[in-house]
Tab-separated table of C-alpha atoms in Angstrom:
chain	number	residue	atom	x	y	z
A	178	MET	CA	245.430	136.952	166.927
A	179	ALA	CA	246.415	136.451	170.917
A	180	ALA	CA	249.960	134.192	171.049
A	181	SER	CA	248.762	130.621	171.859
A	182	ILE	CA	249.430	129.882	175.234
A	183	PHE	CA	251.789	126.841	173.972
A	184	THR	CA	253.918	129.558	172.532
A	185	ALA	CA	257.049	128.883	175.031
A	186	VAL	CA	256.852	124.917	174.886
A	187	PRO	CA	260.350	123.453	172.835
A	188	ARG	CA	260.339	121.294	170.699
A	189	ALA	CA	260.940	117.741	171.842
A	190	PRO	CA	264.385	115.623	170.390
A	191	PRO	CA	262.809	112.432	168.773
A	192	VAL	CA	262.802	108.577	170.298
A	193	ALA	CA	266.066	107.736	168.861
A	194	VAL	CA	264.657	104.404	167.342
A	195	PHE	CA	261.238	105.189	166.330
A	196	LYS	CA	263.416	108.450	164.323
A	197	LEU	CA	265.610	105.445	163.044
A	198	THR	CA	262.646	103.268	161.323
A	199	ALA	CA	261.030	107.039	159.835
A	200	ASP	CA	263.833	107.451	158.045
A	201	PHE	CA	264.565	103.870	156.852
A	202	ARG	CA	260.314	103.780	155.774
A	203	GLU	CA	261.468	107.321	153.797
A	204	ASP	CA	264.318	105.584	152.255
A	205	GLY	CA	263.811	104.939	148.575
A	206	ASP	CA	266.660	102.414	148.352
A	207	SER	CA	266.484	98.879	147.121
A	208	ARG	CA	268.779	97.803	149.573
A	209	LYS	CA	267.646	99.135	152.748
A	210	VAL	CA	268.275	97.373	155.899
A	211	ASN	CA	266.757	97.986	159.193
A	212	LEU	CA	268.958	96.925	162.079
A	213	GLY	CA	267.435	99.521	164.622
A	214	VAL	CA	263.736	98.221	165.636
A	215	GLY	CA	263.081	96.185	168.897
A	216	ALA	CA	261.040	93.817	167.541
A	217	TYR	CA	261.473	89.964	166.194
A	218	ARG	CA	261.194	89.627	162.372
A	219	THR	CA	260.840	86.623	160.048
A	220	ASP	CA	263.771	85.531	157.645
A	221	GLU	CA	261.038	87.459	155.004
A	222	GLY	CA	261.643	90.220	157.077
A	223	GLN	CA	257.705	90.722	158.357
A	224	PRO	CA	256.283	90.685	161.813
A	225	TRP	CA	255.324	87.451	163.311
A	226	VAL	CA	251.897	86.300	165.227
A	227	LEU	CA	252.719	83.216	167.631
A	228	PRO	CA	250.575	80.485	166.395
A	229	VAL	CA	249.729	79.977	169.563
A	230	VAL	CA	248.733	83.388	169.731
A	231	LYS	CA	246.482	83.599	167.225
A	232	LYS	CA	244.846	79.881	168.914
A	233	VAL	CA	243.778	81.792	172.036
A	234	GLU	CA	243.029	85.080	170.520
A	235	GLN	CA	240.157	82.763	168.428
A	236	MET	CA	239.597	81.191	171.581
A	237	ILE	CA	239.162	84.271	173.277
A	238	ALA	CA	236.501	85.402	170.894
A	239	ASN	CA	234.161	82.231	170.914
A	240	ASP	CA	233.711	82.675	174.866
A	241	ASN	CA	230.193	83.713	175.777
A	242	SER	CA	231.339	84.145	179.051
A	243	LEU	CA	233.467	87.450	178.606
A	244	ASN	CA	232.842	90.728	179.321
A	245	HIS	CA	234.325	94.119	179.077
A	246	GLU	CA	233.618	95.188	182.445
A	247	TYR	CA	236.627	96.672	184.829
A	248	LEU	CA	239.577	94.036	185.979
A	249	PRO	CA	240.873	94.941	189.328
A	250	ILE	CA	242.794	97.881	190.108
A	251	LEU	CA	246.088	95.611	189.996
A	252	GLY	CA	244.820	93.386	187.040
A	253	LEU	CA	243.454	90.148	185.538
A	254	PRO	CA	244.725	87.758	188.732
A	255	GLU	CA	245.156	84.475	187.001
A	256	PHE	CA	247.600	86.882	184.597
A	257	ARG	CA	249.297	88.227	187.689
A	258	ALA	CA	249.992	84.778	189.416
A	259	ASN	CA	251.250	83.157	186.369
A	260	ALA	CA	253.267	85.774	185.281
A	261	SER	CA	254.781	85.718	188.600
A	262	ARG	CA	255.062	81.653	188.572
A	263	ILE	CA	257.151	81.662	185.622
A	264	ALA	CA	259.141	84.483	186.526
A	265	LEU	CA	260.088	82.954	190.127
A	266	GLY	CA	260.023	79.004	189.090
A	267	ASP	CA	256.852	76.398	189.919
A	268	ASP	CA	259.345	75.816	193.394
A	269	SER	CA	260.045	79.081	194.370
A	270	PRO	CA	260.602	79.301	198.271
A	271	ALA	CA	258.220	82.507	198.135
A	272	ILE	CA	255.720	81.587	196.402
A	273	LYS	CA	254.968	78.493	198.579
A	274	GLU	CA	255.604	81.479	201.540
A	275	LYS	CA	253.130	83.267	199.825
A	276	ARG	CA	255.362	86.338	200.280
A	277	ILE	CA	255.345	87.531	196.303
A	278	GLY	CA	252.699	90.055	194.964
A	279	SER	CA	252.390	91.707	191.560
A	280	VAL	CA	251.039	94.236	189.957
A	281	GLN	CA	249.394	94.172	186.020
A	282	SER	CA	251.224	96.896	184.011
A	283	LEU	CA	251.369	98.560	180.375
A	284	GLY	CA	253.824	96.617	179.093
A	285	GLY	CA	257.282	96.330	181.156
A	286	THR	CA	257.955	100.232	181.105
A	287	GLY	CA	254.553	100.263	183.241
A	288	ALA	CA	256.219	97.973	185.393
A	289	LEU	CA	259.355	100.113	186.003
A	290	ARG	CA	257.256	103.280	186.567
A	291	ILE	CA	254.812	101.374	189.331
A	292	GLY	CA	258.079	99.918	190.782
A	293	ALA	CA	259.835	103.270	191.054
A	294	GLU	CA	256.864	105.273	191.898
A	295	PHE	CA	256.650	103.097	194.526
A	296	LEU	CA	260.688	103.065	195.532
A	297	ARG	CA	260.415	106.977	195.644
A	298	ARG	CA	256.819	107.537	198.224
A	299	TRP	CA	258.106	104.784	200.102
A	300	TYR	CA	261.834	103.037	199.967
A	301	ASN	CA	264.772	104.484	202.093
A	302	GLY	CA	262.739	107.534	204.328
A	303	ASN	CA	259.319	108.751	202.873
A	304	ASN	CA	259.637	110.195	199.397
A	305	ASN	CA	263.224	110.352	199.541
A	306	THR	CA	264.112	111.655	196.278
A	307	ALA	CA	268.218	111.177	197.314
A	308	THR	CA	268.316	107.865	197.202
A	309	PRO	CA	271.102	107.125	194.772
A	310	VAL	CA	269.638	105.020	190.780
A	311	TYR	CA	272.141	102.555	189.623
A	312	ILE	CA	271.714	101.974	185.884
A	313	SER	CA	274.231	100.101	184.060
A	314	ALA	CA	276.280	102.022	181.233
A	315	PRO	CA	275.180	101.248	178.535
A	316	SER	CA	271.492	100.754	179.079
A	317	TRP	CA	267.826	100.964	177.365
A	318	GLU	CA	267.333	104.800	177.846
A	319	ASN	CA	264.106	104.450	179.314
A	320	HIS	CA	265.437	103.566	182.401
A	321	ASN	CA	267.116	106.434	182.987
A	322	SER	CA	263.931	108.726	182.139
A	323	VAL	CA	261.601	106.701	183.723
A	324	PHE	CA	263.577	106.679	187.352
A	325	VAL	CA	264.117	110.476	186.847
A	326	ASP	CA	260.254	111.009	185.575
A	327	ALA	CA	259.487	109.104	189.126
A	328	GLY	CA	261.177	111.519	190.663
A	329	PHE	CA	264.370	110.507	191.452
A	330	LYS	CA	267.404	113.539	191.760
A	331	ASP	CA	270.781	110.972	191.798
A	332	ILE	CA	270.606	108.636	188.941
A	333	ARG	CA	274.634	106.713	188.613
A	334	THR	CA	275.816	105.065	185.778
A	335	TYR	CA	277.759	101.095	187.094
A	336	HIS	CA	280.590	99.828	185.056
A	337	TYR	CA	279.088	97.136	182.431
A	338	TRP	CA	280.955	97.037	179.075
A	339	ASP	CA	284.680	96.706	178.776
A	340	ALA	CA	284.720	98.402	175.133
A	341	ALA	CA	288.504	96.592	174.923
A	342	LYS	CA	287.245	93.441	175.679
A	343	ARG	CA	284.297	93.833	174.441
A	344	GLY	CA	282.532	91.733	177.308
A	345	LEU	CA	281.589	92.508	180.574
A	346	ASP	CA	283.125	94.252	182.816
A	347	LEU	CA	282.552	92.612	186.034
A	348	GLN	CA	285.479	94.106	188.427
A	349	GLY	CA	284.471	97.749	187.764
A	350	LEU	CA	280.808	96.495	188.102
A	351	LEU	CA	281.748	95.213	191.903
A	352	ASP	CA	283.497	98.119	192.434
A	353	ASP	CA	281.097	100.120	191.861
A	354	MET	CA	278.299	98.742	194.017
A	355	GLU	CA	281.350	98.466	196.824
A	356	LYS	CA	281.286	102.291	197.025
A	357	ALA	CA	277.617	102.368	196.401
A	358	PRO	CA	275.796	103.850	199.689
A	359	GLU	CA	273.717	101.496	201.756
A	360	PHE	CA	270.184	100.709	200.350
A	361	SER	CA	271.001	102.394	196.665
A	362	ILE	CA	268.681	100.753	194.109
A	363	PHE	CA	270.258	98.488	190.958
A	364	ILE	CA	268.352	98.337	187.763
A	365	LEU	CA	269.702	94.496	186.870
A	366	HIS	CA	268.633	92.970	183.341
A	367	ALA	CA	267.751	89.490	184.202
A	368	CYS	CA	268.954	88.681	180.559
A	369	ALA	CA	269.775	89.497	176.958
A	370	HIS	CA	271.270	92.888	178.156
A	371	ASN	CA	270.159	95.462	176.407
A	372	PRO	CA	271.832	97.089	173.853
A	373	THR	CA	274.853	95.010	174.954
A	374	GLY	CA	273.726	91.583	174.946
A	375	THR	CA	276.838	90.265	177.733
A	376	ASP	CA	274.931	88.594	180.407
A	377	PRO	CA	276.730	88.312	183.498
A	378	THR	CA	277.791	83.802	183.925
A	379	PRO	CA	276.023	82.058	187.317
A	380	ASP	CA	278.834	82.318	189.247
A	381	GLN	CA	279.035	85.949	188.326
A	382	TRP	CA	276.174	86.741	189.091
A	383	LYS	CA	276.435	85.067	192.704
A	384	GLN	CA	279.759	87.351	193.252
A	385	ILE	CA	277.009	90.496	192.324
A	386	ALA	CA	274.300	89.094	194.741
A	387	ALA	CA	276.691	88.671	197.373
A	388	VAL	CA	278.215	92.286	197.442
A	389	MET	CA	274.553	93.409	196.883
A	390	LYS	CA	273.537	91.843	199.608
A	391	ARG	CA	276.701	92.879	201.922
A	392	ARG	CA	276.270	96.410	201.381
A	393	PHE	CA	272.344	96.418	201.731
A	394	LEU	CA	271.633	97.323	197.780
A	395	PHE	CA	267.481	97.101	196.181
A	396	PRO	CA	267.753	94.571	193.246
A	397	PHE	CA	265.347	96.155	190.968
A	398	PHE	CA	265.211	93.500	188.025
A	399	ASP	CA	263.835	93.717	184.322
A	400	SER	CA	262.978	91.156	182.177
A	401	ALA	CA	262.197	91.763	178.852
A	402	TYR	CA	263.294	88.849	176.910
A	403	GLN	CA	262.569	85.633	179.146
A	404	GLY	CA	262.955	82.558	177.003
A	405	PHE	CA	263.482	85.121	173.947
A	406	ALA	CA	267.246	84.882	174.998
A	407	SER	CA	268.275	81.762	174.700
A	408	GLY	CA	265.586	79.595	173.948
A	409	SER	CA	264.602	78.736	177.887
A	410	LEU	CA	262.674	80.301	180.091
A	411	ASP	CA	263.737	78.606	183.318
A	412	LYS	CA	267.718	79.619	182.092
A	413	ASP	CA	266.845	83.189	181.685
A	414	ALA	CA	265.934	83.502	184.575
A	415	TRP	CA	268.387	82.167	187.032
A	416	ALA	CA	269.991	85.282	188.163
A	417	VAL	CA	266.513	86.413	189.523
A	418	ARG	CA	265.486	83.032	191.253
A	419	TYR	CA	268.979	82.735	192.391
A	420	PHE	CA	268.645	86.353	194.122
A	421	VAL	CA	264.889	85.125	195.404
A	422	SER	CA	267.031	81.836	197.069
A	423	GLU	CA	269.351	84.175	199.011
A	424	GLY	CA	266.926	85.746	200.610
A	425	PHE	CA	266.904	89.203	198.989
A	426	GLU	CA	263.706	91.721	198.835
A	427	LEU	CA	263.401	92.788	195.304
A	428	PHE	CA	261.223	93.738	192.446
A	429	CYS	CA	260.968	92.092	188.687
A	430	ALA	CA	259.280	93.902	185.985
A	431	GLN	CA	258.324	91.374	183.216
A	432	SER	CA	257.420	92.185	179.350
A	433	PHE	CA	255.932	89.927	177.016
A	434	SER	CA	256.285	92.328	174.378
A	435	LYS	CA	259.462	90.337	173.098
A	436	ASN	CA	258.076	86.129	174.342
A	437	PHE	CA	255.068	86.755	173.033
A	438	GLY	CA	254.983	89.230	170.197
A	439	LEU	CA	252.331	91.026	171.929
A	440	TYR	CA	254.051	94.321	171.443
A	441	ASN	CA	251.304	96.602	171.104
A	442	GLU	CA	249.078	95.161	173.631
A	443	ARG	CA	251.558	96.321	176.152
A	444	VAL	CA	251.437	93.362	178.418
A	445	GLY	CA	253.242	93.747	181.861
A	446	ASN	CA	253.608	92.895	185.263
A	447	LEU	CA	255.923	93.895	188.142
A	448	THR	CA	256.659	91.099	190.614
A	449	VAL	CA	257.057	91.801	194.335
A	450	VAL	CA	258.972	89.894	196.902
A	451	GLY	CA	258.514	90.742	200.296
A	452	LYS	CA	260.343	89.062	203.744
A	453	ASP	CA	256.233	87.723	204.647
A	454	ALA	CA	253.038	88.056	203.622
A	455	ASP	CA	252.130	91.172	205.977
A	456	ASN	CA	254.671	93.296	203.809
A	457	VAL	CA	253.895	92.124	200.633
A	458	GLN	CA	250.178	93.074	200.894
A	459	ARG	CA	251.291	96.544	202.855
A	460	VAL	CA	253.364	97.021	199.227
A	461	LEU	CA	250.294	96.195	196.953
A	462	SER	CA	247.721	98.554	198.675
A	463	GLN	CA	250.165	101.474	198.054
A	464	MET	CA	250.742	100.353	194.329
A	465	GLU	CA	246.988	100.032	193.965
A	466	LYS	CA	246.815	103.747	195.435
A	467	ILE	CA	249.235	104.718	192.019
A	468	VAL	CA	247.533	102.704	189.662
A	469	ARG	CA	244.872	103.672	190.623
A	470	THR	CA	245.934	107.637	189.284
A	471	THR	CA	248.318	106.438	186.833
A	472	TRP	CA	246.211	103.788	184.269
A	473	SER	CA	243.283	103.306	187.002
A	474	ASN	CA	242.625	99.480	185.298
A	475	PRO	CA	244.657	97.957	182.934
A	476	PRO	CA	243.741	96.259	179.660
A	477	SER	CA	242.309	92.272	179.394
A	478	GLN	CA	243.013	91.418	175.891
A	479	GLY	CA	246.561	90.309	176.535
A	480	ALA	CA	246.607	89.691	179.589
A	481	ARG	CA	244.047	87.370	179.053
A	482	ILE	CA	245.774	85.695	176.162
A	483	VAL	CA	249.478	85.679	178.474
A	484	ALA	CA	246.962	84.149	180.919
A	485	THR	CA	245.053	81.333	178.998
A	486	THR	CA	248.499	80.151	177.493
A	487	LEU	CA	250.716	79.898	180.802
A	488	SER	CA	247.595	78.142	182.728
A	489	SER	CA	247.030	75.398	180.085
A	490	PRO	CA	249.936	72.644	179.884
A	491	GLN	CA	249.543	72.098	176.166
A	492	LEU	CA	249.404	75.751	175.308
A	493	PHE	CA	252.119	76.698	177.113
A	494	ALA	CA	253.946	73.793	175.759
A	495	GLU	CA	252.814	75.135	172.056
A	496	TRP	CA	254.029	78.692	173.383
A	497	LYS	CA	257.373	77.544	174.598
A	498	ASP	CA	258.211	75.859	170.986
A	499	ASN	CA	257.201	79.259	169.151
A	500	VAL	CA	259.921	80.839	171.986
A	501	LYS	CA	262.174	78.802	170.671
A	502	THR	CA	261.937	79.361	166.934
A	503	MET	CA	262.414	82.489	168.039
A	504	ALA	CA	265.363	82.040	169.963
A	505	ASP	CA	266.690	80.061	167.501
A	506	ARG	CA	266.367	82.057	164.420
A	507	VAL	CA	268.314	84.782	166.268
A	508	LEU	CA	271.084	82.212	167.162
A	509	LEU	CA	271.728	81.588	163.544
A	510	MET	CA	272.254	84.888	162.326
A	511	ARG	CA	274.487	85.522	165.035
A	512	SER	CA	276.263	82.640	164.189
A	513	GLU	CA	276.037	83.579	159.910
A	514	LEU	CA	277.188	86.886	160.693
A	515	ARG	CA	280.312	86.424	162.011
A	516	SER	CA	281.415	83.743	160.219
A	517	ARG	CA	281.007	85.833	156.963
A	518	LEU	CA	282.683	88.686	159.022
A	519	GLU	CA	285.550	86.047	159.526
A	520	SER	CA	285.826	84.775	156.360
A	521	LEU	CA	285.817	88.069	154.525
A	522	GLY	CA	289.097	88.700	157.453
A	523	THR	CA	287.481	91.997	159.027
A	524	PRO	CA	289.880	94.025	161.603
A	525	GLY	CA	289.022	92.989	164.548
A	526	THR	CA	287.171	89.709	166.414
A	527	TRP	CA	284.004	89.093	166.210
A	528	ASN	CA	282.947	85.845	168.783
A	529	HIS	CA	281.145	88.235	170.996
A	530	ILE	CA	278.184	88.835	168.478
A	531	THR	CA	278.345	84.768	169.217
A	532	GLU	CA	278.842	85.487	173.017
A	533	GLN	CA	276.142	87.928	173.428
A	534	ILE	CA	272.595	86.712	173.628
A	535	GLY	CA	269.065	87.895	173.094
A	536	MET	CA	267.308	90.070	170.102
A	537	PHE	CA	271.050	92.444	170.850
A	538	SER	CA	273.976	92.824	169.402
A	539	PHE	CA	276.530	95.687	170.726
A	540	THR	CA	278.991	95.599	167.428
A	541	GLY	CA	281.866	97.507	169.014
A	542	LEU	CA	281.146	99.777	165.631
A	543	ASN	CA	281.741	103.656	166.363
A	544	PRO	CA	279.512	106.601	165.416
A	545	LYS	CA	281.240	107.295	162.083
A	546	GLN	CA	281.490	103.552	160.969
A	547	VAL	CA	277.634	103.787	162.029
A	548	GLU	CA	276.937	107.168	159.438
A	549	TYR	CA	279.013	105.334	156.818
A	550	MET	CA	276.452	102.591	157.612
A	551	ILE	CA	273.139	104.731	157.669
A	552	LYS	CA	274.550	107.018	154.610
A	553	GLU	CA	276.147	104.935	152.153
A	554	LYS	CA	275.081	101.755	152.825
A	555	HIS	CA	271.361	102.464	153.489
A	556	ILE	CA	271.697	99.884	157.080
A	557	TYR	CA	269.358	101.461	159.705
A	558	LEU	CA	271.565	100.732	163.248
A	559	MET	CA	271.404	102.771	166.389
A	560	ALA	CA	274.296	105.107	167.015
A	561	SER	CA	275.929	103.394	169.992
A	562	GLY	CA	276.436	100.133	167.366
A	563	ARG	CA	273.435	97.912	168.450
A	564	ILE	CA	271.482	95.779	166.128
A	565	ASN	CA	269.109	93.757	166.072
A	566	MET	CA	269.707	90.604	165.228
A	567	CYS	CA	265.366	89.733	163.646
A	568	GLY	CA	266.619	92.555	161.228
A	569	LEU	CA	268.965	90.459	159.296
A	570	THR	CA	267.967	87.558	156.773
A	571	THR	CA	269.449	84.739	154.908
A	572	LYS	CA	269.115	87.329	151.658
A	573	ASN	CA	270.388	89.984	153.122
A	574	LEU	CA	273.459	88.365	155.434
A	575	ASP	CA	276.022	89.108	153.275
A	576	TYR	CA	275.057	92.307	151.850
A	577	VAL	CA	275.106	93.540	156.049
A	578	ALA	CA	278.750	91.621	156.253
A	579	LYS	CA	280.093	93.229	153.250
A	580	SER	CA	279.038	96.813	154.494
A	581	ILE	CA	280.532	96.559	158.003
A	582	HIS	CA	283.816	95.250	156.320
A	583	GLU	CA	283.751	98.164	154.665
A	584	ALA	CA	282.616	100.323	157.206
A	585	VAL	CA	285.217	98.734	159.734
A	586	THR	CA	288.541	99.011	157.109
A	587	LYS	CA	287.470	102.363	155.451
A	588	ILE	CA	286.626	104.640	158.385
A	589	GLN	CA	288.815	104.747	161.461
């Protein structure tokens, strides 16, 4: 029998976070804890379907006027308009001046990919694969992959995390922006930086914006946690709205996986802010061409859930309350873990756990300590020391805190 034409295909390494979950599932130890997965969990350790989502799903199921016809290539109009509105704010000058547009996408990743494909083709010249793309060190690993796969050849990192002080390296970040070639693209986390959970303050964002404006750098925001980080939609969108108020043209990739709990519906949006309506319409015309050969038309179910919720004052209020429930549980787990580590006298400082924001915390554990946690304690976390705060519950907090204490004390 002839050899397969695929014989030379190498096996790709597994995606780290999914491999971690698979290892967790196979672990038979009753004490096991999964702090790796990037999804919300209740205090019982279960996924949560938001009550407002259940209600809207029922409304959609009972609406006999709906059908399964194709959506427009750029997506459900009422979803796109409402998604951009919550990112930019009701009183956004860009919305009033009709210089915004949007593309419904397959999750936040799809929004990043469509934006990246467009920028490679049409930004800083035609098909300029040499435009530098700057990604924070560290960052969500998919940022690098999306821009590489879109054809960019010069992916660089900018300083972000200061390991010694377990906080933002603002000076390093600003220095990197000063040195970056003009028209470089910077991927910025709108809020709840993944994986560090450390965000610039409003004053620090102002300094970042000032350098970016002077150096003609392009801001591409990734907003995956609006509302989920602090419990406030407006607070979590502050950076994006400030950049718009400063006159930037920018992209903002939005995900509704976390703040609506719609992980498997793949609901995302790419918001485009331009100088005027004509520029935005031309950009959207090119994005339409990219979407046509990527997924052709987006799915409707998740987009309808979000659009229905955001366009009804009553449902919108219910949703904000649901989001605050999730955000408050995360904040509680942060304070509880910190207080336990401090009362145990765990070496080092642990204030960064409550100073960080959002789903993830960068614990500061090194790879050897992480290995100890997984092998000896059956607590699964990323090699970087990142933990998902939603994996903590009132039942496992003591065990996790004691295990971290042990790892830090025993393993250097």
